[in-house]
Amino acid sequence: MVTTMKRQKREEGGDSVLLHGLKEDPDFRHVESRLLVSCPAGGADEGGLFYLDFEKNEMKKLYAGTCSGMAWAGERLIVATDDNHILALDRRFRLVSKTKHRKLDFHGVSGWSDSHALIVETATNTVGCYEVETFRRTGEIRFHASDKDVLHLNDIWLHGHTLYVSMFSPYDRWYLDPTGKHGAIVAVDLTDFRPDGSLVVEPAEHVVTGGLYMPHTVTVRDGRLAYCDSMTFRAVVEGDGNHGTSIRLPGFTRGLAFADRTIFIGQSRMRHVLRIPHEFSNCSLDGGIYVYHPEYRISRFVPLPAQQVYQILVVDAEPSPGG
């Protein structure tokens, strides 16, 4: 069932604006985006899939339960969950199907075609290819021979025939040095890949950006690679030479999306506070989204009723009345 959260009354009277009154802020009144935000479970927080409408100052919970990566494949929104399910929603965000799978530790999702989707299987260092109608696994891209998580694949983004993959380490056994900056984005040419095929990749030979600290979300904006370097509390948009943009926030970054004149960056509660880099004197544990104005280099924070943010999508459609 869809849960709607709108304006809430203050005890003294008047309105408390749920999305923090961006319409009343002269620097952010242009923001009218609609977002989908997937949230994994964290502690007592069940997670979920949220819809935010900045024009209407409205937030809706579309699905209750732990959610990670999501992407469109044809007319279906494919959502992976931390508890080994794959969800399919229609264009009005109504649940169409839900299938249970073996323990693969699903993370990122990317549409491959109208009929197939790619889903990160972190537990086995693979990206599986699934039929959208049945969620039958038809093929895979394998990044390591082991079926134990030694690379910790996170997110994926398909740009043309190139698949970008973020991971904690492209070399092996990332967990032996979890505080080391061994993370990377790798790029794999999928020109000859078929949904029912198998491709073996040596990730260390395909690194396009290295020296990262637990990177997550990866995407391409106007031909430029963008990603969350999560444990350095940054979102990065690469440019030519030293002309890229590095956006430093006060907490763990995960979730990144773009609209006209606006960048949306997710922030999650740190699960392992003892790993907070010593270079930072403070780490925010708030879960929510930063609405960032790249021209002025300013932001507003919109808290969510969730501790964790995984992915953010800008969408055009509105939820169907009644869910």
XYZ file of C-alpha atoms in Angstrom, residues 17-274:
258
model
C 6.970 21.716 5.140
C 7.938 18.085 4.658
C 10.532 18.636 1.926
C 11.987 21.607 3.789
C 10.340 24.384 1.850
C 12.578 24.411 -1.189
C 9.826 26.299 -3.036
C 10.226 29.151 -0.552
C 14.020 29.191 -0.926
C 15.082 31.573 -3.740
C 18.131 29.445 -4.516
C 16.161 26.196 -4.814
C 12.669 27.174 -5.963
C 13.543 25.865 -9.433
C 13.634 22.285 -8.109
C 10.490 20.486 -9.287
C 11.923 17.000 -9.754
C 10.223 13.735 -8.914
C 12.489 11.107 -7.429
C 12.470 7.442 -6.580
C 14.750 6.558 -3.679
C 15.585 2.973 -2.715
C 16.528 2.355 0.897
C 18.051 -0.802 2.411
C 17.030 -1.918 5.880
C 19.131 -0.665 8.770
C 18.684 -1.633 12.408
C 14.994 -1.377 13.269
C 14.399 0.514 10.018
C 12.709 -1.726 7.418
C 13.884 0.307 4.418
C 11.654 0.788 1.401
C 11.059 2.504 -1.916
C 10.131 6.183 -1.623
C 8.664 8.672 -4.091
C 9.470 12.377 -3.606
C 7.713 15.169 -5.498
C 9.371 18.530 -4.860
C 6.746 20.474 -6.796
C 3.886 19.089 -4.694
C 5.916 18.890 -1.472
C 4.938 15.248 -1.143
C 6.586 12.010 -0.101
C 5.128 8.520 -0.557
C 6.346 5.123 0.521
C 5.655 2.835 -2.420
C 7.070 -0.377 -0.972
C 7.911 -1.437 2.572
C 10.998 -3.614 2.749
C 14.704 -3.507 2.096
C 15.598 -2.212 -1.396
C 18.910 -1.725 -3.189
C 19.523 -1.161 -6.919
C 16.833 -0.253 -9.437
C 16.589 0.526 -13.142
C 14.107 0.575 -15.996
C 13.970 -2.314 -18.444
C 11.326 -1.520 -21.025
C 8.058 -0.777 -19.230
C 9.185 -2.326 -15.958
C 11.051 -0.825 -13.035
C 13.316 -3.588 -11.734
C 14.218 -3.350 -8.044
C 16.634 -5.679 -6.262
C 16.351 -6.270 -2.529
C 18.780 -7.172 0.236
C 16.667 -10.206 1.120
C 17.180 -11.901 -2.261
C 14.045 -10.761 -4.082
C 13.607 -9.083 -7.445
C 10.613 -6.779 -7.823
C 8.965 -5.521 -10.997
C 6.810 -2.383 -10.932
C 4.882 -0.797 -13.783
C 5.116 2.817 -15.004
C 2.766 3.935 -12.226
C 4.887 2.120 -9.640
C 2.412 -0.675 -8.958
C 3.942 -4.005 -7.966
C 3.617 -6.462 -10.850
C 5.740 -9.378 -9.653
C 8.095 -10.462 -6.889
C 10.412 -13.458 -7.096
C 12.645 -15.116 -4.514
C 16.212 -16.143 -5.385
C 19.100 -17.884 -3.683
C 21.404 -15.814 -1.503
C 23.335 -13.700 -4.017
C 23.503 -10.378 -2.127
C 21.899 -8.301 -4.876
C 23.222 -4.755 -5.279
C 23.088 -2.595 -8.425
C 20.712 -3.004 -11.381
C 20.887 -1.860 -14.993
C 18.505 -2.374 -17.875
C 20.077 -4.417 -20.680
C 17.109 -4.333 -23.053
C 13.320 -4.245 -22.885
C 13.412 -7.953 -22.070
C 16.506 -8.361 -19.878
C 18.146 -6.706 -16.879
C 21.616 -6.934 -15.363
C 21.802 -7.385 -11.581
C 24.925 -7.341 -9.419
C 25.405 -10.556 -7.432
C 27.963 -9.394 -4.898
C 28.187 -12.729 -3.068
C 29.642 -14.466 -6.144
C 31.548 -11.610 -7.875
C 29.134 -11.757 -10.798
C 26.600 -9.692 -12.702
C 23.668 -11.893 -13.657
C 21.455 -11.390 -16.692
C 17.739 -11.960 -16.017
C 14.602 -12.145 -18.133
C 12.281 -9.341 -17.096
C 9.066 -11.354 -17.468
C 10.147 -14.419 -15.498
C 13.365 -13.336 -13.724
C 14.957 -16.504 -14.955
C 18.739 -16.133 -14.902
C 20.007 -16.575 -18.456
C 23.666 -15.485 -18.419
C 26.426 -13.854 -16.418
C 29.481 -11.626 -16.385
C 32.037 -13.077 -13.987
C 34.734 -10.920 -12.376
C 36.444 -13.592 -10.247
C 36.547 -17.393 -10.214
C 35.625 -17.555 -6.525
C 32.011 -17.782 -5.378
C 32.991 -15.908 -2.223
C 32.755 -12.108 -2.122
C 36.365 -11.051 -2.707
C 35.816 -7.890 -4.805
C 32.557 -6.541 -3.349
C 30.863 -5.392 -6.520
C 28.427 -2.568 -5.846
C 26.719 -0.598 -8.573
C 26.556 -0.807 -12.383
C 25.683 1.580 -15.196
C 25.314 0.677 -18.865
C 26.354 3.482 -21.233
C 26.020 2.360 -24.817
C 27.907 -0.938 -24.951
C 30.103 -0.099 -21.946
C 29.253 -1.444 -18.507
C 30.725 0.556 -15.619
C 31.090 -1.340 -12.344
C 32.066 0.019 -8.922
C 33.838 -2.284 -6.473
C 35.800 -2.170 -3.229
C 38.817 -3.762 -4.930
C 39.541 -5.002 -8.467
C 42.390 -7.182 -7.189
C 41.181 -9.671 -4.569
C 40.107 -10.081 -0.948
C 39.098 -6.505 -0.193
C 38.213 -7.493 3.396
C 41.892 -7.994 4.351
C 42.315 -4.204 4.292
C 38.820 -2.684 4.589
C 40.190 0.787 5.357
C 42.495 0.861 2.328
C 41.745 2.989 -0.709
C 41.737 0.120 -3.187
C 38.332 0.765 -4.727
C 37.813 1.274 -8.430
C 35.448 1.822 -11.306
C 36.025 -0.635 -14.144
C 34.672 -0.417 -17.688
C 33.757 -3.543 -19.647
C 32.923 -3.666 -23.362
C 29.702 -5.660 -23.815
C 29.441 -5.286 -27.590
C 29.588 -9.052 -28.102
C 27.765 -10.076 -24.917
C 24.465 -11.912 -25.301
C 21.791 -12.377 -22.597
C 22.272 -16.150 -22.631
C 26.055 -15.956 -22.721
C 28.917 -15.976 -20.242
C 31.736 -13.449 -20.114
C 34.820 -13.637 -17.877
C 36.486 -10.326 -16.992
C 39.768 -9.592 -15.219
C 38.759 -6.365 -13.446
C 42.303 -5.155 -12.730
C 42.819 -4.845 -16.482
C 39.764 -2.623 -16.968
C 40.196 0.065 -14.293
C 39.233 3.560 -15.455
C 39.317 5.204 -12.013
C 41.235 3.817 -9.036
C 42.367 4.742 -5.529
C 38.777 5.038 -4.305
C 37.486 4.301 -0.814
C 34.444 2.016 -0.919
C 32.832 3.475 -4.079
C 29.162 2.890 -4.758
C 26.831 4.615 -7.219
C 28.252 4.986 -10.727
C 26.629 6.779 -13.662
C 27.456 8.844 -16.750
C 26.322 12.452 -17.131
C 26.863 14.303 -20.423
C 29.541 11.791 -21.355
C 31.369 12.191 -18.039
C 31.781 9.493 -15.431
C 30.207 10.280 -12.060
C 30.226 8.241 -8.867
C 30.039 8.230 -5.079
C 33.387 7.713 -3.361
C 31.468 6.824 -0.255
C 34.037 6.659 2.537
C 35.643 9.939 1.523
C 32.140 11.455 1.810
C 32.259 12.636 -1.802
C 30.307 12.620 -5.027
C 32.558 13.091 -8.046
C 31.849 14.193 -11.606
C 34.972 13.654 -13.647
C 36.110 16.205 -16.213
C 39.022 16.919 -18.508
C 42.302 16.996 -16.621
C 41.706 18.646 -13.232
C 38.416 20.249 -14.239
C 36.088 17.738 -12.637
C 33.782 18.410 -9.692
C 34.274 16.877 -6.256
C 31.392 17.499 -3.859
C 32.273 16.879 -0.201
C 29.433 16.116 2.190
C 29.393 15.413 5.950
C 28.581 11.713 5.709
C 28.641 8.425 3.791
C 27.544 9.096 0.208
C 25.473 6.601 -1.785
C 22.892 7.431 -4.427
C 23.479 9.988 -7.190
C 21.164 11.499 -9.799
C 21.050 14.584 -12.011
C 18.392 17.033 -13.165
C 18.655 20.472 -14.753
C 20.766 22.689 -12.465
C 20.512 20.154 -9.640
C 22.424 17.146 -8.331
C 20.790 14.765 -5.847
C 23.171 12.910 -3.525
C 22.161 10.309 -0.968
C 23.623 10.105 2.525
C 23.429 6.992 4.710
C 24.081 6.213 8.329
C 27.555 4.710 8.733
C 27.233 1.038 9.651
C 30.798 0.794 10.971
C 31.579 3.994 12.847
C 35.049 2.764 13.818
